[in-house]
């Protein structure tokens, strides 16, 4: 479904990604783990079209999308939960959700999806007219997830969903996205919390200094000694 | 007397609001100050005059003047500002000042340096009573400004495009990722903003029955005062700030008298208000 082929990304003079290639199959859940500054967010932004790679190609459903702007990629139903939530602070909860469905002209479908989102996150329904900035961090993360659900994504990109959440909410967030995956949404996630990220994923990649150094089934990575030491706390 | 000054102030405030609105919209999304927005004021007045002299229709004068000037804005954005987007905002600021000077000299070269008469028939008759003196052109200005601002308000608050505009102003990158064609948003900004400034230029041309190449100079720097006062990027703030400046000019000028030229009042007001509200009248935080 998604294929990255030899992606090189530079910020000014310094290189952030080195020849990154990876593939995500239809229905798969792939987690990329790695330390701060390894280039995880850069991969997400590159797939979303927010960063232009110097070299490399990106295929989505067989089509080369490297030249397509971000908004086209959203229209192809690539959903995105950005790092740090990035909800629109001065829009209401409902308007934030509507932005997730911006590419869709099907108002019936939008209303139906919104109802589904409110069913999953009752808190959002209770606060639909409230400005996003007035909500707690956890609620904002739920909103960011709900907004991505509104996209009706075929592929969902998730950047550090656990960041700044208390453990209870981390579990809730992971169970929601696992459920989305069970319903057929393909997921590519980058995550610092390697333990949780590998527990929910089918496959994992390890990113170090902008390079993918391991790719394997999630359970094999969990059993791998060196990865246990470096990322899973022994 | 007070009512008279009040109406004067609203008329002047209306013109300022229309002129500054484009710069506010542009700043809201792109975070650059576009001085050339005031160039659209002069350009619009000239295009309007030409249209009026050719067709004799006031409605066409507005439509053609606003549309052509708006398209000029889109062109400027595509050719000049887009390539500078990843540079410091100062680069665009300097470029917009350069373009503003270039445009006013271009008008001088094409249309001549002298003042041209703009004698348009206004569909509103003037009202004269003992205490009140309302020019038909003033009514035209107030009515047109109200209509245009109402259209803008509707667009921003009641349509999907407006929602996308607000989202883009709050977080451009995320708006892109949600599917907003940001280039189109910016183009729309320029189309509307330059169009509004053109309407202001046309109406001032009609009010004073004249246009001249440097007529955008004073609006250019007042526009700056107004968008800063309005809280940089807030359309509502801009309208309020424009009215405050317009009223301050007429009321202070009319009642108290002022030791400096009337055009300096805008900046005195700006300085005083910023002392107490450093983020402008309507601040986001």
XYZ file of C-alpha atoms in Angstrom:
519
model
C 0.000 0.000 0.000
C 2.825 2.396 0.904
C 6.360 2.125 -0.343
C 9.276 4.426 0.414
C 12.182 3.981 -1.916
C 15.620 5.439 -1.157
C 14.468 8.566 0.658
C 17.157 11.129 1.491
C 16.151 14.240 3.389
C 18.316 17.224 4.237
C 17.719 20.170 6.571
C 19.976 22.844 5.142
C 23.374 21.158 5.231
C 22.704 18.291 7.621
C 21.169 15.047 6.476
C 18.155 13.778 8.422
C 17.287 10.598 6.529
C 19.724 8.287 4.759
C 18.371 6.118 1.973
C 15.238 5.089 3.866
C 13.266 2.336 2.169
C 10.301 0.582 3.673
C 7.056 -0.964 2.673
C 3.686 -1.185 4.395
C 1.196 -3.734 3.135
C -2.568 -3.316 3.028
C -4.037 -3.801 6.505
C -0.661 -3.917 8.213
C 0.371 -2.137 11.389
C 3.993 -1.022 11.200
C 5.791 0.773 14.020
C 9.018 2.696 13.610
C 10.893 3.018 16.881
C 13.923 5.106 17.618
C 15.415 7.687 19.912
C 14.756 11.405 19.899
C 16.232 12.982 16.786
C 16.539 9.698 14.899
C 14.337 11.109 12.127
C 10.971 9.604 13.005
C 8.925 12.761 12.536
C 10.837 13.516 9.360
C 9.636 10.218 7.877
C 6.023 11.044 8.740
C 6.240 14.539 7.300
C 7.888 13.239 4.164
C 5.102 10.729 3.574
C 2.544 13.466 4.208
C 4.298 15.781 1.756
C 5.221 18.416 4.322
C 8.930 17.906 3.688
C 10.441 17.457 0.253
C 13.087 14.744 0.065
C 16.219 15.428 -1.962
C 16.045 11.974 -3.484
C 13.761 8.990 -3.406
C 10.266 8.033 -4.366
C 7.044 7.356 -2.470
C 4.350 5.067 -3.828
C 0.836 4.990 -2.443
C -1.456 2.303 -3.836
C 1.003 1.855 -6.675
C 1.064 5.541 -7.685
C 4.163 7.697 -7.358
C 3.021 10.569 -5.106
C 6.340 12.327 -4.593
C 5.241 15.360 -6.623
C 1.748 15.545 -5.159
C 1.135 18.311 -2.615
C 0.032 17.457 0.918
C -3.600 18.326 0.288
C -3.773 15.837 -2.596
C -2.340 13.158 -0.351
C -4.993 13.928 2.267
C -7.579 13.597 -0.498
C -6.192 10.143 -1.321
C -7.199 9.344 2.266
C -3.889 9.374 4.004
C -4.774 10.354 7.566
C -2.327 12.088 9.871
C -2.006 12.462 13.627
C 0.865 14.930 13.945
C 3.416 15.078 16.723
C 2.192 17.280 19.568
C -1.459 16.887 18.470
C -1.585 20.149 16.528
C -5.314 20.645 16.908
C -6.481 24.034 15.623
C -6.491 25.992 18.913
C -9.082 28.643 18.075
C -11.542 26.339 16.330
C -14.274 24.463 18.162
C -14.021 20.722 18.661
C -16.611 20.173 15.961
C -14.830 22.462 13.483
C -11.571 20.633 14.191
C -13.288 17.380 13.305
C -14.753 18.924 10.156
C -11.239 19.895 9.083
C -10.326 16.216 9.173
C -13.026 15.571 6.588
C -12.115 18.652 4.552
C -11.465 16.716 1.332
C -14.870 15.014 1.445
C -17.949 16.469 -0.207
C -20.221 13.743 1.090
C -22.075 15.457 3.934
C -24.025 12.335 4.839
C -20.822 10.371 5.302
C -19.257 13.241 7.273
C -22.195 13.379 9.684
C -22.131 9.613 10.089
C -18.395 9.514 10.773
C -18.716 12.358 13.228
C -21.327 10.422 15.140
C -18.978 7.437 15.241
C -16.199 9.646 16.591
C -18.498 11.005 19.303
C -19.448 7.428 20.185
C -15.808 6.476 20.680
C -14.876 9.700 22.470
C -17.966 10.786 24.395
C -15.942 13.610 25.905
C -15.602 15.240 22.494
C -19.352 15.103 21.958
C -19.951 16.790 25.295
C -17.575 19.567 24.370
C -18.222 19.987 20.690
C -18.709 23.747 20.856
C -15.706 24.373 23.052
C -12.502 25.836 21.603
C -9.824 23.162 21.256
C -7.265 25.209 23.179
C -9.410 25.144 26.306
C -9.203 21.350 26.586
C -6.686 19.263 28.487
C -3.747 17.615 26.739
C -5.423 14.221 26.829
C -8.642 15.575 25.371
C -6.675 17.306 22.647
C -4.991 14.029 21.762
C -8.411 12.370 21.533
C -9.457 15.230 19.271
C -6.407 14.696 17.067
C -7.263 11.005 16.795
C -10.912 11.814 16.111
C -9.898 14.312 13.447
C -7.821 11.642 11.733
C -10.791 9.243 11.914
C -12.864 11.882 10.110
C -10.467 11.553 7.165
C -11.747 7.979 6.714
C -8.135 7.030 6.121
C -6.931 4.066 4.127
C -3.493 4.725 5.576
C -3.040 6.429 8.922
C 0.232 8.092 9.905
C 0.678 8.417 13.656
C 3.459 10.507 15.151
C 4.214 9.973 18.863
C 0.705 9.392 20.091
C 1.889 8.722 23.653
C 3.782 11.967 24.034
C 2.711 13.959 27.087
C -0.139 11.614 27.987
C -0.647 9.989 31.342
C -0.368 6.176 31.326
C -4.101 5.572 31.464
C -4.664 7.699 28.366
C -1.707 6.108 26.591
C -3.443 2.761 26.953
C -6.726 4.201 25.720
C -5.022 5.794 22.710
C -3.239 2.561 21.787
C -6.391 0.506 22.116
C -8.290 2.914 19.863
C -5.705 2.765 17.112
C -5.391 -1.008 17.419
C -9.156 -1.142 16.947
C -8.870 1.074 13.856
C -6.300 -1.326 12.483
C -8.605 -4.284 13.184
C -11.251 -2.527 11.134
C -8.917 -2.536 8.153
C -7.045 0.772 8.361
C -3.383 0.418 7.481
C -1.188 2.100 10.073
C 2.325 3.476 10.028
C 3.317 4.723 13.450
C 6.475 6.289 14.847
C 6.832 6.049 18.578
C 9.367 6.529 21.332
C 7.535 4.154 23.631
C 9.023 1.105 21.908
C 7.472 -1.466 24.193
C 3.918 -0.394 23.506
C 4.614 0.339 19.857
C 5.891 -3.179 19.196
C 3.144 -4.773 21.289
C 0.409 -3.489 18.962
C 2.286 -3.690 15.651
C 2.677 -6.484 13.105
C 6.095 -5.324 12.040
C 8.687 -2.948 13.385
C 11.552 -0.868 12.064
C 14.378 0.547 14.129
C 15.577 3.985 13.080
C 19.002 5.184 14.198
C 20.548 8.488 13.090
C 18.299 8.657 10.052
C 18.892 5.097 8.917
C 16.727 2.026 9.221
C 18.989 -0.506 10.931
C 16.474 -3.308 11.610
C 13.240 -4.430 10.022
C 11.442 -7.490 11.307
C 8.218 -8.887 12.674
C 7.318 -7.063 15.874
C 7.641 -10.177 18.023
C 11.105 -10.935 16.656
C 12.215 -7.415 17.504
C 10.799 -7.816 20.998
C 12.928 -10.940 21.415
C 16.068 -9.441 19.922
C 18.650 -8.927 22.688
C 20.338 -5.801 21.410
C 16.994 -4.114 20.744
C 15.745 -5.126 24.177
C 18.762 -3.464 25.714
C 18.608 -0.306 23.656
C 14.885 0.339 23.446
C 12.882 -1.930 25.711
C 14.676 -1.374 28.981
C 16.536 -4.710 29.194
C -22.170 68.737 15.344
C -21.277 65.577 17.190
C -23.401 63.433 14.864
C -21.745 65.105 11.920
C -18.289 64.274 13.217
C -19.382 60.761 14.040
C -20.538 60.159 10.476
C -17.347 61.727 9.123
C -15.367 59.345 11.287
C -17.295 56.300 10.156
C -16.804 57.239 6.509
C -13.064 57.597 6.982
C -12.946 54.453 9.104
C -14.765 52.515 6.386
C -12.172 53.450 3.795
C -9.374 52.477 6.173
C -11.040 49.167 6.993
C -11.364 48.179 3.346
C -7.798 49.213 2.597
C -6.300 47.369 5.545
C -8.414 44.222 5.281
C -6.326 42.696 2.490
C -3.106 43.190 4.412
C -4.731 41.644 7.474
C -5.902 38.570 5.579
C -2.481 38.118 4.022
C -0.722 38.535 7.344
C -3.148 36.082 8.931
C -2.002 33.268 6.694
C 1.451 34.138 5.407
C 2.789 36.228 8.318
C 4.135 38.831 5.918
C 3.326 42.532 5.761
C 2.197 43.452 2.267
C 2.593 47.213 1.837
C 1.703 46.871 -1.825
C -1.868 46.269 -0.694
C -2.105 50.074 -0.615
C -0.843 50.097 -4.198
C -4.025 48.219 -5.032
C -5.919 51.208 -3.639
C -4.395 53.547 -6.232
C -4.470 50.989 -9.051
C -8.130 50.229 -8.330
C -9.000 53.922 -8.419
C -7.400 54.332 -11.848
C -8.934 51.179 -13.298
C -12.266 52.310 -11.853
C -11.950 55.765 -13.382
C -11.119 54.279 -16.774
C -14.095 51.939 -16.547
C -16.412 54.741 -15.475
C -15.298 57.036 -18.286
C -15.769 54.212 -20.780
C -19.055 52.732 -19.598
C -20.653 55.345 -17.356
C -21.832 52.571 -15.052
C -20.932 52.789 -11.390
C -21.659 49.111 -10.834
C -19.289 48.109 -13.646
C -16.730 50.520 -12.231
C -16.694 48.585 -8.993
C -16.821 45.147 -10.594
C -14.069 45.741 -13.153
C -11.912 47.785 -10.765
C -12.082 45.209 -7.998
C -11.737 42.199 -10.265
C -8.746 43.435 -12.284
C -6.978 44.703 -9.179
C -7.728 41.426 -7.421
C -6.234 39.493 -10.321
C -3.200 41.761 -10.167
C -2.905 40.698 -6.525
C -3.032 37.010 -7.432
C -0.370 37.572 -10.087
C 1.902 39.450 -7.683
C 1.508 36.693 -5.135
C 2.365 33.932 -7.600
C 5.309 35.715 -9.254
C 6.781 37.635 -6.348
C 5.771 36.366 -2.922
C 5.640 32.601 -3.443
C 9.342 32.357 -4.371
C 10.167 34.322 -1.193
C 8.064 32.282 1.191
C 10.944 30.324 2.675
C 13.019 33.474 3.211
C 12.753 35.800 6.198
C 9.484 37.800 6.292
C 11.590 40.956 5.969
C 12.450 39.966 2.402
C 8.782 40.028 1.414
C 8.245 43.253 3.331
C 11.032 45.023 1.444
C 9.840 43.548 -1.842
C 6.313 44.781 -1.192
C 7.576 48.301 -0.497
C 9.588 48.148 -3.715
C 6.598 46.953 -5.674
C 4.443 49.663 -4.126
C 6.856 52.389 -5.292
C 7.185 50.746 -8.684
C 3.411 50.601 -9.118
C 2.853 54.237 -8.233
C 5.557 55.264 -10.724
C 4.122 52.949 -13.346
C 0.755 54.660 -12.898
C 2.524 58.020 -13.238
C 4.162 56.935 -16.494
C 1.013 55.466 -18.007
C -1.654 57.903 -16.792
C 0.457 61.019 -16.280
C 1.605 62.762 -13.096
C -1.277 65.208 -12.788
C -4.489 64.851 -10.821
C -7.307 63.390 -12.857
C -10.949 64.243 -12.250
C -13.298 61.458 -11.204
C -16.797 62.862 -11.525
C -19.175 60.015 -10.944
C -22.875 60.176 -10.410
C -23.700 58.564 -7.088
C -27.056 56.769 -6.702
C -27.618 58.362 -3.297
C -28.757 61.943 -2.940
C -27.056 64.165 -0.410
C -28.854 65.073 2.797
C -28.637 68.646 4.015
C -30.282 69.923 7.159
C -29.397 72.756 9.523
C -27.085 70.691 11.625
C -26.263 67.788 9.343
C -24.528 67.628 6.028
C -24.283 64.187 4.451
C -22.741 63.848 1.050
C -24.163 61.171 -1.298
C -20.657 59.765 -1.728
C -20.478 59.194 2.023
C -23.606 57.102 1.905
C -22.091 55.167 -0.988
C -18.966 54.524 1.083
C -20.838 53.391 4.185
C -23.260 51.161 2.274
C -20.587 49.560 0.066
C -18.247 48.957 2.985
C -21.031 47.385 4.984
C -21.958 45.099 2.079
C -18.379 44.011 1.397
C -17.631 43.378 5.056
C -20.881 41.427 5.386
C -19.842 39.234 2.441
C -16.447 38.696 4.036
C -17.984 37.885 7.402
C -20.302 35.353 5.798
C -17.424 33.806 3.854
C -15.217 33.497 6.929
C -17.827 32.290 9.391
C -20.454 30.401 7.467
C -18.633 28.555 4.688
C -16.177 25.708 4.361
C -13.662 28.056 2.735
C -13.865 30.297 5.798
C -13.262 27.357 8.104
C -10.238 26.371 6.033
C -9.009 29.973 6.109
C -9.151 30.061 9.887
C -7.487 26.666 10.193
C -4.723 27.750 7.825
C -4.174 30.971 9.768
C -3.848 28.965 12.989
C -1.609 26.179 11.708
C -0.616 26.241 8.078
C 1.255 22.952 8.039
C -1.506 20.954 9.689
C -4.146 22.571 7.480
C -2.163 21.362 4.465
C -2.062 17.851 5.863
C -5.835 17.968 6.386
C -6.345 18.610 2.697
C -6.500 22.390 2.433
C -5.056 23.666 -0.813
C -3.060 26.423 0.833
C -1.980 27.974 -2.465
C -5.615 28.505 -3.356
C -6.333 30.018 0.062
C -3.527 32.508 -0.413
C -4.658 33.342 -3.948
C -8.175 33.947 -2.642
C -6.689 36.191 0.042
C -5.075 38.378 -2.573
C -8.116 38.394 -4.838
C -10.337 39.599 -1.986
C -7.797 41.824 -0.256
C -6.685 43.718 -3.360
C -10.286 43.867 -4.520
C -11.353 45.488 -1.246
C -8.515 48.000 -1.424
C -9.548 48.803 -5.001
C -13.105 49.494 -3.828
C -11.729 51.876 -1.197
C -9.609 53.657 -3.813
C -12.552 54.018 -6.201
C -14.777 55.455 -3.480
C -12.188 57.933 -2.270
C -11.628 58.928 -5.902
C -15.353 59.603 -6.225
C -15.522 61.369 -2.851
C -12.794 63.853 -3.727
C -13.641 63.764 -7.457
C -10.011 63.047 -8.226
C -7.289 60.435 -8.456
C -3.505 60.843 -8.526
C -0.544 58.461 -8.736
C 0.610 58.822 -5.134
C -2.861 58.603 -3.608
C -1.871 55.294 -1.975
C 0.966 56.794 0.085
C -0.980 57.981 3.105
C -3.237 54.881 3.192
C -0.094 52.711 3.056
C 1.269 53.850 6.358
C -2.105 54.222 8.013
C -2.904 50.681 6.965
C 0.171 49.603 8.912
C -0.999 51.411 12.035
C -4.430 49.841 11.700
C -3.364 46.225 11.254
C -0.948 46.488 14.175
C -3.651 48.069 16.301
C -6.127 45.415 15.172
C -3.912 42.678 16.559
C -2.141 41.577 13.340
C -4.216 39.116 11.388
C -7.602 39.600 13.007
C -10.281 40.771 10.522
C -12.638 41.911 13.290
C -9.790 43.718 15.034
C -8.965 45.498 11.788
C -12.492 46.866 11.389
C -12.534 48.055 14.995
C -9.074 49.600 14.699
C -10.014 51.319 11.436
C -13.088 52.852 13.063
C -11.091 53.917 16.129
C -8.538 55.678 13.941
C -11.192 57.196 11.689
C -13.171 58.524 14.646
C -10.061 59.691 16.477
C -9.004 61.691 13.438
C -12.323 63.445 12.998
C -13.183 63.907 16.666
C -9.736 65.052 17.774
C -9.294 67.104 14.622
C -12.800 68.552 14.796
C -13.185 69.270 18.489
C -9.869 69.689 20.168
C -7.683 70.629 17.280
C -4.245 69.153 17.050
C -0.813 70.694 16.893
C 0.401 68.098 14.399
C -0.978 67.389 10.932
C -4.210 65.397 10.984
C -2.510 62.348 9.445
C -0.279 62.085 12.512
C -3.256 61.379 14.761
C -3.383 57.746 13.647
C 0.110 57.189 14.986
C -0.423 59.027 18.224
C -3.451 56.814 18.813
C -1.396 53.764 17.854
C 1.335 54.645 20.329
C -1.084 55.362 23.161
C -3.104 52.177 22.664
C -0.048 49.958 22.271
C 1.281 51.336 25.554
C -1.720 49.826 27.298
C -2.473 46.883 25.013
C 0.844 45.791 23.495
C -0.805 43.043 21.465
C -3.352 45.329 19.852
C -7.046 45.844 20.494
C -7.984 42.238 19.755
C -5.252 39.915 20.845
C -5.250 36.212 20.326
C -3.546 35.319 23.568
